[in-house]
XYZ file of C-alpha atoms in Angstrom:
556
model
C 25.135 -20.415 -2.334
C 24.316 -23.650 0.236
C 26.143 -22.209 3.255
C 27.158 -18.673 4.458
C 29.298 -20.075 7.392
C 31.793 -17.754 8.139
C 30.717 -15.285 5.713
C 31.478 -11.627 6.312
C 28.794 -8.514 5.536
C 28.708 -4.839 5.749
C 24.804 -5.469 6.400
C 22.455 -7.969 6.223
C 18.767 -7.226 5.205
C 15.904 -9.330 6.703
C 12.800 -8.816 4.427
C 12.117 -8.194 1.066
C 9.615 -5.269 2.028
C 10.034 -2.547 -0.722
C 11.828 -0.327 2.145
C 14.494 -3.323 2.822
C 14.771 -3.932 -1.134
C 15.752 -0.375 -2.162
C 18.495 -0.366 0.724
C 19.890 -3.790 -0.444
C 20.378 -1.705 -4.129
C 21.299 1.555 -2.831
C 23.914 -0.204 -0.481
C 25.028 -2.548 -2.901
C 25.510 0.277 -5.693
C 27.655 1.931 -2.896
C 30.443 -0.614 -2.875
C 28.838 -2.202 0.277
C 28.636 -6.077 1.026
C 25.209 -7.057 1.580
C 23.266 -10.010 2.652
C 19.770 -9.674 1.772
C 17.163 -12.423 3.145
C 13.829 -13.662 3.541
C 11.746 -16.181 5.848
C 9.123 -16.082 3.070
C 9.495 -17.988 -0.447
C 8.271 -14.867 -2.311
C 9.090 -11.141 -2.726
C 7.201 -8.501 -1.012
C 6.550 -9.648 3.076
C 3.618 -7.186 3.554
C 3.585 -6.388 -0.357
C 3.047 -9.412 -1.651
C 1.185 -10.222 -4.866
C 0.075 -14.158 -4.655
C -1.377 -15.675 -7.654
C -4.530 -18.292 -6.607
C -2.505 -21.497 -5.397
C -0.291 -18.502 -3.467
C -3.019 -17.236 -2.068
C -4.349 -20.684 -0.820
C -0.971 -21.329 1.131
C -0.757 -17.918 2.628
C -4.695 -17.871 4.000
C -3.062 -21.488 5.709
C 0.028 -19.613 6.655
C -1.744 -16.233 8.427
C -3.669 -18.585 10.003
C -1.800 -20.698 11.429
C 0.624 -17.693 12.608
C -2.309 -16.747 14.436
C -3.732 -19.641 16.052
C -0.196 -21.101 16.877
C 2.921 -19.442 16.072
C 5.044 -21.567 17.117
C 4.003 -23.940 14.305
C 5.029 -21.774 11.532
C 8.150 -22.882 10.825
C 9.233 -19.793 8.507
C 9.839 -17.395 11.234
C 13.036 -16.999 13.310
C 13.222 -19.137 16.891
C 13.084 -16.296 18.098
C 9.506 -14.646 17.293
C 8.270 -18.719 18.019
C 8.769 -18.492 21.127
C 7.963 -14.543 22.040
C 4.919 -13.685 20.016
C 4.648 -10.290 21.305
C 4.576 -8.263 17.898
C 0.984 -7.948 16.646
C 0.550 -10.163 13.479
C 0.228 -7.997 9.956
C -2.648 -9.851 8.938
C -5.364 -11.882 10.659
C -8.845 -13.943 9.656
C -8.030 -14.338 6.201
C -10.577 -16.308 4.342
C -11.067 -17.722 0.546
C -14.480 -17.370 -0.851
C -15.463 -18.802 -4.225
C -19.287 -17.715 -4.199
C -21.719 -19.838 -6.320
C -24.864 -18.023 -8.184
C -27.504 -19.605 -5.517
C -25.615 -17.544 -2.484
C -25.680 -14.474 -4.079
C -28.980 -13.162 -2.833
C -28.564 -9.669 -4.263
C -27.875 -11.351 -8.101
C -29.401 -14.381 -8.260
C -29.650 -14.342 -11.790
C -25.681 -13.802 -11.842
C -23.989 -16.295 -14.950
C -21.590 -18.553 -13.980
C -18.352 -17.493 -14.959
C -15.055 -19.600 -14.602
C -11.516 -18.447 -13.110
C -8.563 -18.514 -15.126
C -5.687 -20.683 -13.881
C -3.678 -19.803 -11.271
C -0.678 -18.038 -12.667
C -2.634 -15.753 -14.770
C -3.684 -13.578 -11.303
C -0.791 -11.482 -9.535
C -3.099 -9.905 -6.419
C -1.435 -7.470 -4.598
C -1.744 -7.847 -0.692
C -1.294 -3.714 0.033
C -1.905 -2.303 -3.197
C -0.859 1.379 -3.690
C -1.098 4.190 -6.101
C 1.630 6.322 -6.936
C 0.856 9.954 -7.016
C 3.129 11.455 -9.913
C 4.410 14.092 -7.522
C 5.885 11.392 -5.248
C 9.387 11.331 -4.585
C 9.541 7.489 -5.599
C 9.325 7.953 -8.853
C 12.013 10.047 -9.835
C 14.249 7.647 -7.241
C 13.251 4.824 -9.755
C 14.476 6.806 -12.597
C 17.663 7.755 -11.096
C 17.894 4.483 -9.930
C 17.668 2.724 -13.521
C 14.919 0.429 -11.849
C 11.824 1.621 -13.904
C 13.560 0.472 -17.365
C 12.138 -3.190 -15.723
C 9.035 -1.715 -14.659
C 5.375 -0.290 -16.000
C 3.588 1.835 -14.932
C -0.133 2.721 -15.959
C -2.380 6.072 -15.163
C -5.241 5.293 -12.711
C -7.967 7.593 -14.188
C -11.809 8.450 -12.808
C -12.626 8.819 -9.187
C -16.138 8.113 -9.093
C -18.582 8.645 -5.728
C -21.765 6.314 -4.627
C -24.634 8.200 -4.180
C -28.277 5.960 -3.667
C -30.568 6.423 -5.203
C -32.606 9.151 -3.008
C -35.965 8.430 -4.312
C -35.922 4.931 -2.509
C -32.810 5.471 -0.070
C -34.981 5.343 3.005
C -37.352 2.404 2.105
C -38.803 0.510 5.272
C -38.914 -3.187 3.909
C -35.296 -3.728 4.032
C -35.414 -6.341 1.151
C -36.098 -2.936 -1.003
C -33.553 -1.148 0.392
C -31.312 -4.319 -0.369
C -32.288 -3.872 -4.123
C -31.262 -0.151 -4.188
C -29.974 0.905 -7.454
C -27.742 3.410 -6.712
C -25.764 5.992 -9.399
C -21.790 6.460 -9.576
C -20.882 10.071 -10.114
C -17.935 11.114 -11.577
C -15.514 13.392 -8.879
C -14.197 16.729 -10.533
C -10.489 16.526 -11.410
C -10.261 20.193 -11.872
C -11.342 23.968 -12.070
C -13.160 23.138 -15.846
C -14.695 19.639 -14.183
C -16.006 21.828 -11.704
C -17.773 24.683 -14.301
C -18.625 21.782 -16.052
C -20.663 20.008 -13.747
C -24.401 21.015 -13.885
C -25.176 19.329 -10.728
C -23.185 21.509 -8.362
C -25.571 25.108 -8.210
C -23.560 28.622 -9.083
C -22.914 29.580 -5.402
C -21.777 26.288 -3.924
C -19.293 26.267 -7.489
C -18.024 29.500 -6.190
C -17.581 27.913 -2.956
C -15.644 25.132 -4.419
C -13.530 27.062 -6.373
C -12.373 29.179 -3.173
C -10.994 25.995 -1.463
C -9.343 24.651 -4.555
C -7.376 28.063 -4.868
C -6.651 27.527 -1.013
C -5.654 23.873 -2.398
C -3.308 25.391 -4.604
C -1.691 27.754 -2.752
C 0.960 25.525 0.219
C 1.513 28.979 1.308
C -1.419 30.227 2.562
C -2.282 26.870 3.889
C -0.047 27.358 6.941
C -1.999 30.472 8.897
C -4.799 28.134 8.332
C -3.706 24.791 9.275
C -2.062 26.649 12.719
C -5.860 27.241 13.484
C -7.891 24.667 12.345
C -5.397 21.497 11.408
C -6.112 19.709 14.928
C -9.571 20.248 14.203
C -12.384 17.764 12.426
C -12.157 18.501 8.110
C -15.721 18.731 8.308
C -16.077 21.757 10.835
C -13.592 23.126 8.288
C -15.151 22.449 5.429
C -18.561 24.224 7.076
C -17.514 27.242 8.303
C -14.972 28.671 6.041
C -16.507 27.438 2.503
C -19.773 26.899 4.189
C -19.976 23.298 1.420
C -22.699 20.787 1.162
C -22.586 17.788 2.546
C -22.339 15.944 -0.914
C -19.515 18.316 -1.792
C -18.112 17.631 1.466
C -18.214 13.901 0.694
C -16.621 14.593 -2.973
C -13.126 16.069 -1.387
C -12.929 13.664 1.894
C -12.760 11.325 -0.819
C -9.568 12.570 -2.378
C -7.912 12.127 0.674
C -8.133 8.033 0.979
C -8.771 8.669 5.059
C -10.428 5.395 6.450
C -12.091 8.027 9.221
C -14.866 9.695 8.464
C -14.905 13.514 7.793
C -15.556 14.226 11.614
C -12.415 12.531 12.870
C -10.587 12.885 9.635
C -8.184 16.162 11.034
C -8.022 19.408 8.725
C -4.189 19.395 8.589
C -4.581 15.284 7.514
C -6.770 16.156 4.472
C -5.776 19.982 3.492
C -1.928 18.495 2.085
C -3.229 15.174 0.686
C -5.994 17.002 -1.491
C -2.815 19.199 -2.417
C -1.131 16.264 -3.359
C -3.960 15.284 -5.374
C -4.586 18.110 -7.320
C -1.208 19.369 -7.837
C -0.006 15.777 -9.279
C -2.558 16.074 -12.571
C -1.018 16.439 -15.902
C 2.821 16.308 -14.435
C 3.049 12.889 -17.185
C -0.041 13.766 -19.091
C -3.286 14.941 -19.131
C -6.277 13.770 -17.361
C -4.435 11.699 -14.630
C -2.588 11.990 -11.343
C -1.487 9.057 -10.229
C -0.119 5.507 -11.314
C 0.106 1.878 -10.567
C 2.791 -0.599 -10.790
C 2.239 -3.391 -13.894
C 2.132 -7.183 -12.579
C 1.389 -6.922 -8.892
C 1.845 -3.281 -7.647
C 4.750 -2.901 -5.237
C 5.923 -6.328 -4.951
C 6.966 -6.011 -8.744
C 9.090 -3.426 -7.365
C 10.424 -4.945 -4.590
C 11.575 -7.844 -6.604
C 12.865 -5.946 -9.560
C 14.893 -3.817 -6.423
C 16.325 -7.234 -5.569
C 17.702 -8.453 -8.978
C 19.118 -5.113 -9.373
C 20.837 -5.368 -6.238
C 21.900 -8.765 -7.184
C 23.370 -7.104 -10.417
C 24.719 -4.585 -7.950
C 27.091 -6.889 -6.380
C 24.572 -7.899 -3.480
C 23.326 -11.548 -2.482
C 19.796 -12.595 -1.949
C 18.148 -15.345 -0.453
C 14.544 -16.451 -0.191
C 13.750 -18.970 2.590
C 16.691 -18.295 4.952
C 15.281 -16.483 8.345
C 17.359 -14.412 10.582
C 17.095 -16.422 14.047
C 19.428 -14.335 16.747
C 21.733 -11.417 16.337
C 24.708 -11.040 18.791
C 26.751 -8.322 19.617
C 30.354 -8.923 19.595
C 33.200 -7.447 21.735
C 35.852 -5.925 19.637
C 37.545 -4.261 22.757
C 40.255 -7.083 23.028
C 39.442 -8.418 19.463
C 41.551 -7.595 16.275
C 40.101 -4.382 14.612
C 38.374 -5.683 11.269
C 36.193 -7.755 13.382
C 32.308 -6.923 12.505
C 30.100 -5.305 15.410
C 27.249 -8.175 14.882
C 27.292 -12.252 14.675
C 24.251 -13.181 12.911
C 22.409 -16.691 13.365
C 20.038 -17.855 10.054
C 17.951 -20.389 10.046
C 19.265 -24.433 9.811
C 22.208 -23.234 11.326
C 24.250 -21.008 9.771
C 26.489 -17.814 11.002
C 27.299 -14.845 9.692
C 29.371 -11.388 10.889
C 27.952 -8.345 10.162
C 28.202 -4.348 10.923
C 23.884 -3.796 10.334
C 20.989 -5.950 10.430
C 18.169 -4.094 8.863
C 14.502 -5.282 8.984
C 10.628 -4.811 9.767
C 9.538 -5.633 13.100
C 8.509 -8.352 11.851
C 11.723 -9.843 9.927
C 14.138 -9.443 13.127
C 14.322 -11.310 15.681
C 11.783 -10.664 19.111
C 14.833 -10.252 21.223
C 15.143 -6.455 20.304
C 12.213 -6.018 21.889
C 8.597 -4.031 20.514
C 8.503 -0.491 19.418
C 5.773 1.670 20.975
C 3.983 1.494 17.377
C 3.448 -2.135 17.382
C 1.524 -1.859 20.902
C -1.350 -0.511 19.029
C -3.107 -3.601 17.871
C -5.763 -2.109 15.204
C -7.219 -3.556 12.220
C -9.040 -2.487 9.178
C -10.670 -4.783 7.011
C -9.866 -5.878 3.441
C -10.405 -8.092 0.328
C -9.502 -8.911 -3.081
C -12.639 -9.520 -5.290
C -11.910 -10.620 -8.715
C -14.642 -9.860 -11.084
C -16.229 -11.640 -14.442
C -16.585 -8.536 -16.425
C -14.091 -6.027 -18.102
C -15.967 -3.001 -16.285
C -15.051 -0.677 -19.448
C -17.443 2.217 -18.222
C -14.939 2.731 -15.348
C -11.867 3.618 -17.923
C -12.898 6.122 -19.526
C -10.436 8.460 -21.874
C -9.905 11.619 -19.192
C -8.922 13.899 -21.733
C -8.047 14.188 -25.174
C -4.036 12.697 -25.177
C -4.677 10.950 -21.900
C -3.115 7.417 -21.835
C -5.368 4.353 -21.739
C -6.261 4.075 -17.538
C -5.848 0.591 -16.364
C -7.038 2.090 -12.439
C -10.226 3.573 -10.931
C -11.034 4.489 -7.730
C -15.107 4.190 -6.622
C -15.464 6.005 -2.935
C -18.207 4.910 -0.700
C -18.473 7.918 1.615
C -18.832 7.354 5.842
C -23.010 6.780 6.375
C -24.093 6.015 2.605
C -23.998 2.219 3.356
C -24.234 -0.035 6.313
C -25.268 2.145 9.227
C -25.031 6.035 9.800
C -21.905 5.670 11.633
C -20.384 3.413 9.040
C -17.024 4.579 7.829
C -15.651 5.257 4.223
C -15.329 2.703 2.234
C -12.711 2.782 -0.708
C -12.659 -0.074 -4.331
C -9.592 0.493 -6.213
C -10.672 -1.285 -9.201
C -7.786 -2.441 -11.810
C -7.940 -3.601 -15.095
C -6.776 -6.582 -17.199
C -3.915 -4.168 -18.355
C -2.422 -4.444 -14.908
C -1.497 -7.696 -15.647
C -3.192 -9.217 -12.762
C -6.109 -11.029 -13.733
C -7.225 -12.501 -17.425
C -8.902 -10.231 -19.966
C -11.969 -9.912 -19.679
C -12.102 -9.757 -15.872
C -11.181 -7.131 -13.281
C -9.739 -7.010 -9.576
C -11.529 -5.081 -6.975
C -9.233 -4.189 -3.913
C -11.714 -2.936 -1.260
C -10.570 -1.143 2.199
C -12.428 -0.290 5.307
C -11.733 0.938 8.640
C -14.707 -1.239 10.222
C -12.873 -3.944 11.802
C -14.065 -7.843 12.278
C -17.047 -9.250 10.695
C -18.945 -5.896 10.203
C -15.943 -4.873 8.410
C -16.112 -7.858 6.312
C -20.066 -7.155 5.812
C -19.514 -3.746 4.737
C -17.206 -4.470 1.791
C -19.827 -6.443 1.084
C -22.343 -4.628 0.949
C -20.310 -2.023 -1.034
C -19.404 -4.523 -3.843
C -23.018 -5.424 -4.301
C -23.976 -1.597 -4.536
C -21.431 -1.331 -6.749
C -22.246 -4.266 -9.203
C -25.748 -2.985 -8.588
C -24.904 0.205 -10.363
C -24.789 -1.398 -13.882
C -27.739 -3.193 -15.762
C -28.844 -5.984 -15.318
C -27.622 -7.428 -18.854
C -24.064 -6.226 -18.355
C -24.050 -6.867 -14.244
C -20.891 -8.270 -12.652
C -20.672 -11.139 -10.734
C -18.213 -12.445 -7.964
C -15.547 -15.577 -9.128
C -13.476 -15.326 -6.457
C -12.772 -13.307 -2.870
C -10.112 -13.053 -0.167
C -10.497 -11.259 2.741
C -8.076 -10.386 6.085
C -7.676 -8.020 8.576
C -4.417 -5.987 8.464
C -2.689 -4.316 10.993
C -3.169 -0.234 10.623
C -0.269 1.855 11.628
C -1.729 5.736 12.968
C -2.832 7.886 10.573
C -2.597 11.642 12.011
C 0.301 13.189 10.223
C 3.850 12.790 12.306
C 2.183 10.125 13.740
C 3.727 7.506 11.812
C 6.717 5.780 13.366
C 10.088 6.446 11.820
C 12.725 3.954 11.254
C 15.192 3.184 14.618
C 18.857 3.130 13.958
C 20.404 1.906 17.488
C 23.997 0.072 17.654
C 23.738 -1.859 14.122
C 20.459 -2.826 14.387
C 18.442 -0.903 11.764
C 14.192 -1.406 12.350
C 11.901 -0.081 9.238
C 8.078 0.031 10.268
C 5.907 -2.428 8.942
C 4.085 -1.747 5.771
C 1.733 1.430 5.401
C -2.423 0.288 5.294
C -2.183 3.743 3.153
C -3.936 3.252 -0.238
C -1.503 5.763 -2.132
C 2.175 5.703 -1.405
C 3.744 7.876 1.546
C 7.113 9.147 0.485
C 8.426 8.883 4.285
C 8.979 5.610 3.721
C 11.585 6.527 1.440
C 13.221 9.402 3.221
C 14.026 6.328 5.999
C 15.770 4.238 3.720
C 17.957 7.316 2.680
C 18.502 8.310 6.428
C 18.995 4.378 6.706
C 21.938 4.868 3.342
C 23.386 7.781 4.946
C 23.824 6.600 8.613
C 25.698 3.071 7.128
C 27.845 5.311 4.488
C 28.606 8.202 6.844
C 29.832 5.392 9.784
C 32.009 3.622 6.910
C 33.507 6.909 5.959
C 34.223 8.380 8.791
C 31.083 10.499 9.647
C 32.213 11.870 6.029
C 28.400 14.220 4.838
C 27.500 12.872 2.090
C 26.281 14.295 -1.384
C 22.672 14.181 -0.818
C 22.073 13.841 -4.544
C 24.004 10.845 -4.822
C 21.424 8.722 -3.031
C 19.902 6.443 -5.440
C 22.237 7.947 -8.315
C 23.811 4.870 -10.275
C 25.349 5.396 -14.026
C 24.062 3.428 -16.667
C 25.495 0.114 -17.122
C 24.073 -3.303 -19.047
C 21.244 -4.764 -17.320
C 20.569 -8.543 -18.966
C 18.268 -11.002 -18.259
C 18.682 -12.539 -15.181
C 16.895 -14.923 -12.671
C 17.139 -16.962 -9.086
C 20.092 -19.301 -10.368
C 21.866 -16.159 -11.038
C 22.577 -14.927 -7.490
């Protein structure tokens, strides 16, 4: 379609954000006339998996933004000329390290990259716990018969090596070999593992029955949820340090276990736990095949193509209008909406990120907040096989593994956690033979940047020296954090048509809230059309089977 001039929409969608790409198929699957666009050439916004030439043009692109918005001719007039929302990502940076500059492994082989196409890097990679609502909305949905998904297997936890952790030359300490230990993923891990004395077992085993019991969490969150994880930890179970470390590390918090709060980590180590075995033994959660959430944000949009709805990458929303239907003939639509090289459409919604509609609506109290973690994408030249191990016996195949540097065991004492979420070639995002390392830290700015570092080269330092790892390639950015403390997290604003999701989660698993918007989102839009009608709360995301094809760009 070359011009929507005159076009008329129930909604249009700005963004192709996995939140704004399940509404455009829920909406479209419910009879609704959508418009779905994007100021970007790819799928995803925040999401996005770039292969290397991809990659290349969006380092230019964030940094541009950044420098000068107004040259970035992508976004809406609009956000040109007010740059007042915080930018998603900042200082990203390409790295292609050569075997003299890597002082740690200097007797690192060269190892060459694959060509471009064969990486799909995910910009906010996520796992899926199997307990998360999103998965059984894919299945009702139809959506996962185009999808993959593969078990992420071991958690594993640095621990130096203590014999020669506190070395004075720091070129010694630099050359620390340091041991990855395997985290317990249950009651028989625990009995299991002879490290972990009698008493502090029996410790452990009296929070993991508290972690299993969402009853007799409440009483105990009332008293000590606003309270620091650690004092918890101490004085009820009365755990080590090191086990201390082990179970802040099932909650992915970026804060250390003195900020982290008690009712923060008490649900998501619930979560963690109570997700094992729901698809199979020895795992709990799952990745997306091909690039993580921006395969399902694009397979969201075909489907909603299939649906009925329109998409369109490269088309920006520039200015939305409100129209006055007082003396105006009743089918007229509430909105006039202005794209990009000049075209008009009516409309009853817009629906968007902060970031995909237009600055004259103004900044949400969340985007005032201008914090960053830090974050890269490390692509390996080895197949790290040591990480996937077989769980337990009828386990699939893990393609995912999750290495946990806990706050103070690298950089300085008051260094925070550092998490790798290592995938496979299985994922589908690099060659065989390689692997991609997605690294996360709440350190912000260059030290942030150091520390992943540093935990890389720990981490490559655990193997031996014949089957060591080396760096082929790096990117690294900054990324806007959204609060963490539970109810924190902004909701999505419905106010006269204009429909504004939060920007994308710095999470590293998935947080189901995002979902429960886009079905407040589905029922607020369906519940106007029909009168304010309540609708059948099971029907959201509920489509009968039909023929799905092949079907591409040309097709919609």
């Amino acid at each position: 379609m070359d011009t929507f001039e005159d076009a008329d929409w129930d909604i249009v969608i700005s963004g192709t954000g996995l939140p704004q790409s399940l509404l455009a198929l829920a909406l479209s699957r419910s009879g609704k006339k959508v418009l779905h666009v994007d100021h970007n050439n790819y799928y995803g916004g925040a999401d996005s998996a770039l292969s290397l030439q991809d990659a290349e043009a969006w380092v230019r692109t964030v940094n541009e933004q950044n420098e000068r918005p107004e040259m970035n001719q992508n976004l809406p007039e609009e956000r040109k000329a007010h740059n007042v929302i915080p930018a998603i990502f900042q200082n990203a940076t390409i790295l292609v390290p050569t075997v003299e500059s890597n002082a740690l492994m200097p007797e690192a082989p060269v190892s060459k990259l694959g060509f471009s196409r064969a990486y799909s890097l995910a910009l906010s990679p996520q796992l899926i716990y199997t307990r998360s609502a999103l998965l059984p909305t894919l299945v009702s949905s139809k959506v996962y018969r185009q999808l993959e998904f593969l078990a992420v297997g071991s958690w594993w936890l640095y621990e130096a090596d203590k014999r020669t952790e506190n070395a004075a030359i720091p070129s010694a300490k630099d050359k620390i070999n340091g041991i990855l230990k395997r985290i317990p993923g249950g009651r028989e891990d625990v009995f299991a593992d002879k490290s972990i004395d009698l008493k502090s077992k029996r410790a452990l085993m009296r929070f993991l029955r508290l972690a299993a019991d969402v009853d007799a969490q409440q009483p105990v969150l009332e008293e000590w949820g606003h309270r620091a994880f650690e004092d918890f930890l101490t004085s009820q179970f009365s755990l080590s340090l090191e086990l201390q470390s082990t179970l802040h590390a099932l909650t992915l918090s970026l804060q250390p276990p003195t900020i982290t709060k008690t009712s923060y980590a008490l649900p998501r180590i619930t979560r963690h736990f109570a997700s094992i075995g729901v698809f199979g033994p020895g795992f709990g959660s799952v990745i997306s095949k091909w690039g993580g959430m921006a395969e399902m944000a694009q397979v969201a949009c075909r489907a909603g193509a299939v649906g009925g709805g329109i998409y369109v990458l490269g088309k920006a929303v520039d200015r939305v209008r409100n129209n006055d239907r007082s003396s105006s003939e009743i089918s007229q639509r509430r909105l006039t909406v202005s794209l990009h090289d000049g075209d008009t459409v009516t409309s009853d919604w817009i629906a968007g990120s902060g970031h995909d509609l237009p600055a004259q609506f103004g900044v949400d109290t969340h985007h005032q907040s201008a914090t960053y973690i830090s974050r890269s994408i490390t692509i390996v030249s080895s197949p790290l096989s040591s990480l996937f191990p077989l769980a337990a016996e009828g386990a699939p195949p893990p393609a995912g593994a999750i290495i946990v540097f806990s706050a103070g065991s690298i950089g300085t004492a008051a260094s925070p956690p550092v998490y790798l979420t290592i995938h496979s070639s299985d994922t589908g995002e690099c060659p065989a033979g390689q692997c991609v390392i997605y690294a996360s830290t709440l350190e912000s700015g260059s030290a942030g940047f150091e520390l992943l570092e540093i935990a890389i080269q720990k981490f490559f330092m655990t193997f031996a020296e014949e089957g060591r790892p080396s760096t082929l390639w790096r990117l690294q950015y900054s990324q806007h954090q959204l609060p963490q403390e539970p109810g924190s997290r902004p909701k999505v604003t419905i106010n006269d048509g204009v429909i504004s999701f939060t920007e994308s989660s710095t999470d590293l698993a998935f947080d189901d809230s995002m979902l429960a918007d886009v079905r407040e989102v589905w029922n607020n839009i369906n519940g106007e059309t029909e009168g304010s009608l309540q609708l059948d709360a099971e029907s959201f995301m509920q489509f009968d089977d039909r023929e799905v094809g092949a079907y591409d760009d040309e097709d919609v």
